[in-house]
Coordinates of C-alpha atoms in Angstrom, one line a residue:
X1 CA 31.4 20.7 -15.2
X2 CA 31.1 17.8 -17.6
X3 CA 28.1 15.8 -14.4
X4 CA 26.2 18.9 -14.1
X5 CA 25.6 19.2 -17.6
X6 CA 24.4 15.7 -18.2
X7 CA 21.9 15.6 -14.7
X8 CA 20.6 18.7 -15.8
X9 CA 19.9 21.0 -12.8
X10 CA 18.3 22.8 -14.3
X11 CA 15.1 21.4 -15.0
X12 CA 15.7 19.4 -11.9
X13 CA 15.7 22.9 -10.2
X14 CA 12.2 23.1 -12.2
X15 CA 10.7 19.9 -10.4
X16 CA 12.0 21.2 -6.8
X17 CA 10.1 24.3 -6.6
X18 CA 7.4 22.4 -8.5
X19 CA 7.1 20.0 -5.1
X20 CA 8.6 23.2 -2.8
X21 CA 5.3 25.3 -4.8
X22 CA 2.3 22.4 -4.0
X23 CA 3.1 21.7 -0.4
X24 CA 4.2 24.8 0.7
X25 CA 2.3 27.4 -1.0
X26 CA -0.9 25.5 -1.7
X27 CA -1.4 22.4 1.1
X28 CA -0.1 24.9 3.9
X29 CA -1.7 27.5 3.1
X30 CA -4.9 26.2 2.3
X31 CA -4.6 24.3 6.0
X32 CA -3.9 27.5 7.7
X33 CA -7.3 28.9 6.0
X34 CA -9.6 26.1 7.2
X35 CA -7.4 25.4 10.5
X36 CA -9.3 29.3 10.8
X37 CA -12.3 29.0 10.1
X38 CA -13.0 25.9 11.0
X39 CA -11.3 27.1 14.4
X40 CA -9.3 23.7 14.7
X41 CA -5.3 23.0 14.0
X42 CA -5.0 21.6 11.2
X43 CA -1.1 20.7 9.9
X44 CA 1.4 18.8 6.8
X45 CA 1.4 15.3 8.2
X46 CA 4.8 15.2 6.8
X47 CA 7.8 16.5 8.3
X48 CA 10.4 18.6 6.6
X49 CA 12.6 16.2 7.0
X50 CA 9.9 12.9 5.3
X51 CA 9.4 16.0 2.1
X52 CA 12.5 16.4 2.6
X53 CA 13.4 12.9 1.6
X54 CA 10.7 13.0 -1.5
X55 CA 12.3 15.5 -2.8
X56 CA 15.4 13.8 -2.5
X57 CA 14.4 10.0 -4.2
X58 CA 12.3 11.7 -6.6
X59 CA 15.6 14.0 -7.8
X60 CA 17.6 11.5 -7.6
X61 CA 15.3 9.3 -10.4
X62 CA 14.8 11.9 -12.6
X63 CA 18.7 12.7 -12.4
X64 CA 19.9 9.0 -13.0
X65 CA 16.8 9.3 -15.8
X66 CA 19.4 12.3 -18.0
X67 CA 22.2 10.0 -17.5
X68 CA 20.8 6.9 -18.7
X69 CA 18.8 8.9 -21.5
X70 CA 22.6 10.6 -22.8
X71 CA 24.3 7.1 -22.4
X72 CA 21.2 5.8 -24.8
X73 CA 21.7 8.9 -27.2
X74 CA 25.5 9.2 -27.7
X75 CA 25.2 7.9 -32.0
X76 CA 22.3 10.5 -32.6
X77 CA 23.4 12.9 -30.6
X78 CA 26.4 13.1 -32.3
X79 CA 24.7 13.9 -35.4
X80 CA 21.4 15.8 -33.9
X81 CA 24.0 17.9 -30.7
X82 CA 27.4 17.4 -31.3
X83 CA 29.2 18.3 -28.7
X84 CA 26.5 18.8 -26.6
X85 CA 26.6 14.7 -24.9
X86 CA 29.7 14.8 -22.5
X87 CA 28.4 10.9 -22.1
X88 CA 31.2 8.6 -24.9
X89 CA 33.3 12.1 -24.7
X90 CA 34.2 13.4 -21.6
X91 CA 32.7 10.6 -19.7
X92 CA 32.8 7.3 -20.7
X93 CA 29.7 5.4 -21.8
X94 CA 30.5 2.7 -18.4
X95 CA 30.7 5.1 -16.0
X96 CA 27.7 6.8 -17.0
X97 CA 25.8 3.1 -16.8
X98 CA 27.4 3.3 -13.2
X99 CA 26.4 6.6 -12.3
X100 CA 22.9 5.6 -13.2
X101 CA 22.1 2.2 -11.8
X102 CA 24.2 3.9 -8.0
X103 CA 21.4 7.5 -8.6
X104 CA 18.2 5.2 -9.7
X105 CA 19.0 2.6 -6.5
X106 CA 19.5 5.3 -4.7
X107 CA 16.4 7.4 -5.3
X108 CA 14.7 3.7 -5.0
X109 CA 15.8 2.9 -1.5
X110 CA 15.0 6.3 -0.4
X111 CA 11.2 6.4 -1.7
X112 CA 11.5 2.6 0.8
X113 CA 13.4 4.2 3.6
X114 CA 9.9 7.2 3.5
X115 CA 7.7 4.5 3.2
X116 CA 8.7 2.5 5.9
X117 CA 9.3 5.5 8.1
X118 CA 4.8 6.8 7.0
X119 CA 4.1 2.8 7.0
X120 CA 3.1 2.8 3.7
X121 CA 5.3 0.7 1.5
X122 CA 3.2 1.7 -1.7
X123 CA 4.3 4.4 -1.9
X124 CA 7.4 3.2 -3.2
X125 CA 5.9 2.5 -6.0
X126 CA 4.8 5.0 -7.8
X127 CA 8.8 5.6 -7.7
X128 CA 9.8 2.2 -9.0
X129 CA 7.4 2.7 -11.8
X130 CA 8.8 5.9 -12.9
X131 CA 12.1 4.4 -13.0
X132 CA 11.5 1.7 -15.2
X133 CA 9.4 3.9 -17.1
X134 CA 12.6 6.3 -18.2
X135 CA 14.9 3.1 -18.3
X136 CA 12.3 1.5 -20.9
X137 CA 12.1 5.1 -22.4
X138 CA 15.8 5.3 -22.9
X139 CA 16.6 1.4 -24.1
X140 CA 13.1 1.3 -26.3
X141 CA 11.2 3.8 -26.6
X142 CA 12.3 7.2 -26.7
X143 CA 13.0 7.3 -31.1
X144 CA 9.0 5.3 -31.2
X145 CA 6.1 6.9 -32.9
X146 CA 4.2 8.8 -29.8
X147 CA 5.0 6.3 -27.1
X148 CA 8.5 7.9 -26.3
X149 CA 6.4 11.1 -25.3
X150 CA 4.0 10.1 -23.8
X151 CA 6.5 7.7 -20.9
X152 CA 8.3 11.4 -20.5
X153 CA 5.0 13.4 -20.6
X154 CA 3.6 11.2 -18.3
X155 CA 6.8 11.1 -15.5
X156 CA 5.8 15.2 -15.5
X157 CA 2.8 14.8 -14.9
X158 CA 3.4 12.4 -11.9
X159 CA 5.6 15.1 -9.7
X160 CA 2.0 17.3 -9.1
X161 CA 0.7 13.4 -8.4
X162 CA 3.4 11.9 -6.0
X163 CA 2.8 15.1 -4.0
X164 CA -0.9 14.7 -3.2
X165 CA -0.2 10.9 -2.5
X166 CA 2.4 11.6 0.3
X167 CA 0.7 15.2 1.4
X168 CA -2.8 15.1 0.8
X169 CA -3.5 11.3 1.9
X170 CA -2.7 11.4 5.1
X171 CA -4.7 14.7 5.5
X172 CA -7.6 13.0 4.3
X173 CA -7.4 9.9 6.9
X174 CA -5.7 12.2 9.9
X175 CA -8.9 14.9 9.7
X176 CA -11.3 12.4 8.3
X177 CA -13.8 13.0 11.6
X178 CA -14.0 16.0 10.4
X179 CA -16.9 15.6 8.2
X180 CA -19.1 14.2 11.1
X181 CA -19.2 17.2 12.1
X182 CA -19.0 19.8 9.4
X183 CA -21.5 17.9 6.8
X184 CA -19.3 19.3 3.5
X185 CA -16.2 18.4 4.7
X186 CA -13.3 16.9 2.7
X187 CA -9.8 18.0 1.3
X188 CA -10.8 16.4 -2.2
X189 CA -10.4 20.1 -3.8
X190 CA -7.1 19.8 -2.6
X191 CA -6.6 17.1 -4.8
X192 CA -7.8 19.2 -8.1
X193 CA -4.9 21.2 -7.3
X194 CA -2.5 18.6 -8.0
X195 CA -4.5 17.4 -10.8
X196 CA -4.8 20.7 -12.7
X197 CA -0.4 21.6 -12.6
X198 CA -0.4 17.3 -13.6
X199 CA -2.4 18.4 -16.5
X200 CA -0.7 21.6 -17.5
X201 CA 2.7 19.8 -16.9
X202 CA 2.0 17.2 -19.2
X203 CA 0.6 18.7 -21.8
X204 CA 3.4 21.2 -22.1
X205 CA 5.8 18.6 -22.2
X206 CA 3.7 16.7 -24.6
X207 CA 4.2 19.6 -27.0
X208 CA 7.7 20.5 -25.8
X209 CA 8.5 16.9 -26.4
X210 CA 7.1 16.9 -30.5
X211 CA 8.4 20.2 -30.4
X212 CA 12.2 19.0 -30.3
X213 CA 11.8 16.1 -32.4
X214 CA 10.8 18.2 -35.5
X215 CA 13.6 20.1 -34.7
X216 CA 15.7 17.0 -34.5
X217 CA 14.2 15.5 -37.4
X218 CA 17.2 14.7 -39.3
X219 CA 19.7 13.5 -37.3
X220 CA 16.9 11.4 -36.7
X221 CA 16.1 9.4 -40.1
X222 CA 19.4 8.6 -39.5
X223 CA 19.3 6.4 -36.8
X224 CA 15.9 4.8 -37.6
X225 CA 13.8 6.3 -35.9
X226 CA 10.0 6.7 -35.5
X227 CA 9.5 9.2 -34.2
X228 CA 5.8 11.3 -35.3
X229 CA 7.0 14.1 -37.3
X230 CA 9.5 11.7 -39.2
X231 CA 6.2 8.8 -39.9
X232 CA 3.3 11.3 -40.1
X233 CA 5.5 14.4 -41.3
X234 CA 5.5 17.6 -39.8
X235 CA 2.3 18.6 -41.0
X236 CA 0.5 16.9 -39.0
X237 CA 3.2 17.2 -36.0
X238 CA 2.4 20.6 -35.7
X239 CA -1.3 19.8 -36.2
X240 CA -0.8 17.5 -33.0
X241 CA 0.5 20.4 -31.5
X242 CA -1.1 23.1 -31.9
X243 CA -4.3 21.0 -30.4
X244 CA -2.2 20.9 -27.5
X245 CA -1.9 24.6 -27.2
X246 CA -5.3 25.2 -28.1
X247 CA -6.2 22.6 -24.8
X248 CA -4.3 24.4 -22.8
X249 CA -5.7 27.8 -23.5
X250 CA -9.2 26.3 -23.1
X251 CA -8.0 24.5 -20.2
X252 CA -7.2 28.4 -18.1
X253 CA -10.4 30.0 -19.5
X254 CA -12.2 26.8 -18.6
X255 CA -10.7 27.0 -14.9
X256 CA -11.2 30.7 -14.5
X257 CA -14.8 30.8 -15.8
X258 CA -15.7 27.6 -13.7
X259 CA -13.1 27.7 -10.3
X260 CA -10.6 30.9 -9.6
X261 CA -12.2 34.1 -10.7
X262 CA -10.6 36.1 -9.0
X263 CA -7.8 39.0 -10.7
X264 CA -4.5 37.2 -10.1
X265 CA -5.5 34.1 -11.3
X266 CA -7.3 36.7 -14.5
X267 CA -4.7 38.4 -15.3
X268 CA -2.6 35.1 -14.3
X269 CA -3.8 33.1 -16.7
X270 CA -3.7 35.8 -19.4
X271 CA -0.3 35.6 -20.1
X272 CA 0.5 31.7 -19.9
X273 CA -2.4 31.4 -22.6
X274 CA -0.8 34.9 -24.5
X275 CA 2.8 32.6 -24.5
X276 CA 0.8 29.8 -25.1
X277 CA -0.4 31.3 -28.3
X278 CA 2.5 32.3 -29.3
X279 CA 4.1 29.2 -29.8
X280 CA 1.3 27.8 -30.7
X281 CA 2.3 30.4 -34.0
X282 CA 5.5 30.0 -33.5
X283 CA 4.8 26.2 -34.7
X284 CA 2.8 26.7 -37.7
X285 CA 5.2 29.0 -38.7
X286 CA 8.3 27.3 -38.1
X287 CA 10.6 25.6 -40.2
X288 CA 14.0 25.2 -39.6
X289 CA 15.7 23.3 -36.7
X290 CA 16.4 26.9 -34.9
X291 CA 13.2 28.1 -35.0
X292 CA 12.2 24.9 -33.1
X293 CA 14.6 25.8 -30.6
X294 CA 13.5 28.6 -29.6
X295 CA 10.2 27.0 -29.5
X296 CA 10.7 24.4 -27.8
X297 CA 12.5 27.3 -24.8
X298 CA 9.9 28.9 -24.9
X299 CA 7.4 25.6 -24.3
X300 CA 10.3 25.8 -20.8
X301 CA 10.0 29.4 -19.6
X302 CA 6.1 29.2 -19.8
X303 CA 6.3 25.8 -17.1
X304 CA 8.2 27.5 -15.1
X305 CA 5.8 30.5 -15.3
X306 CA 3.1 27.9 -14.7
X307 CA 4.6 26.6 -10.9
X308 CA 5.6 30.0 -10.3
X309 CA 1.2 30.7 -10.3
X310 CA 0.8 29.7 -6.5
X311 CA 2.7 32.7 -5.5
X312 CA -0.6 34.7 -5.3
X313 CA -2.7 32.0 -3.9
X314 CA -0.3 31.1 -1.1
X315 CA -1.1 35.8 -0.6
X316 CA -5.2 35.5 -1.5
X317 CA -5.2 32.8 0.9
X318 CA -3.6 34.4 3.4
X319 CA -6.0 37.5 3.4
X320 CA -9.3 34.8 3.1
X321 CA -9.7 35.7 -0.6
X322 CA -9.3 32.6 -2.4
X323 CA -11.6 30.4 0.2

């Protein structure tokens, strides 16, 4: 149970759902519709086993990242979250290091094996870069001025991008010949879907990380941290978070008005925009650790809802209402 709490199973489940959602509720339904329109079969290029290895690699590296984060947070968590960090209590720091190395190394080896199978070792470089980023985040940048926030936000934003690299790039290569037969044929628009989810994930995580820094400010000060709330004050940190939520609301509005004008998108984006607005207001009004914690939890709920949006997308694609 202690290990289960340390690797953040809910967060890992969110990663899995995100990757499955993009593959099976966006990319595959698009291919089914295009196949019907072009009267030719377009199929996913990765097998189920290959995709499973991709998900496994990402999960192992993420789990390792959570463990090394807790190893280096033992002292500061005694102040900010007493009893929550199991490393240094029920789990020794040395064991934490060993399990981190095993999980991360296994994740990288899995990525290399998958790259060998797919004939492209370069794909594994992204996994190595993320693993290195999580290490440097935990050891050097977590409590630095914005850098740690940006590292974690980028890692979250890369999850849809990873799916794009593994799924969409091979599709573009495999079906490039169709561009000769069909003048405007390309699969670039699938990349825009991945980018959209990546940007949402990046911004939501950035806002949540800064909010958590405001929540943990007292304990962070005792450890000489240099987070945004400590260096610039809560007022400035709140302005940054409000601007991030404002940008997300505008982004949803812009996508609906210019690209996805269907009723499902209208109602779903309206719900997301409402939640973002509530978080914006609660952030402005927040004064205590409990207030910031509630905003942080609502942020996670909103992120989970965002990755479920493709359920309606798949329904519309299979019913010819989107393409």
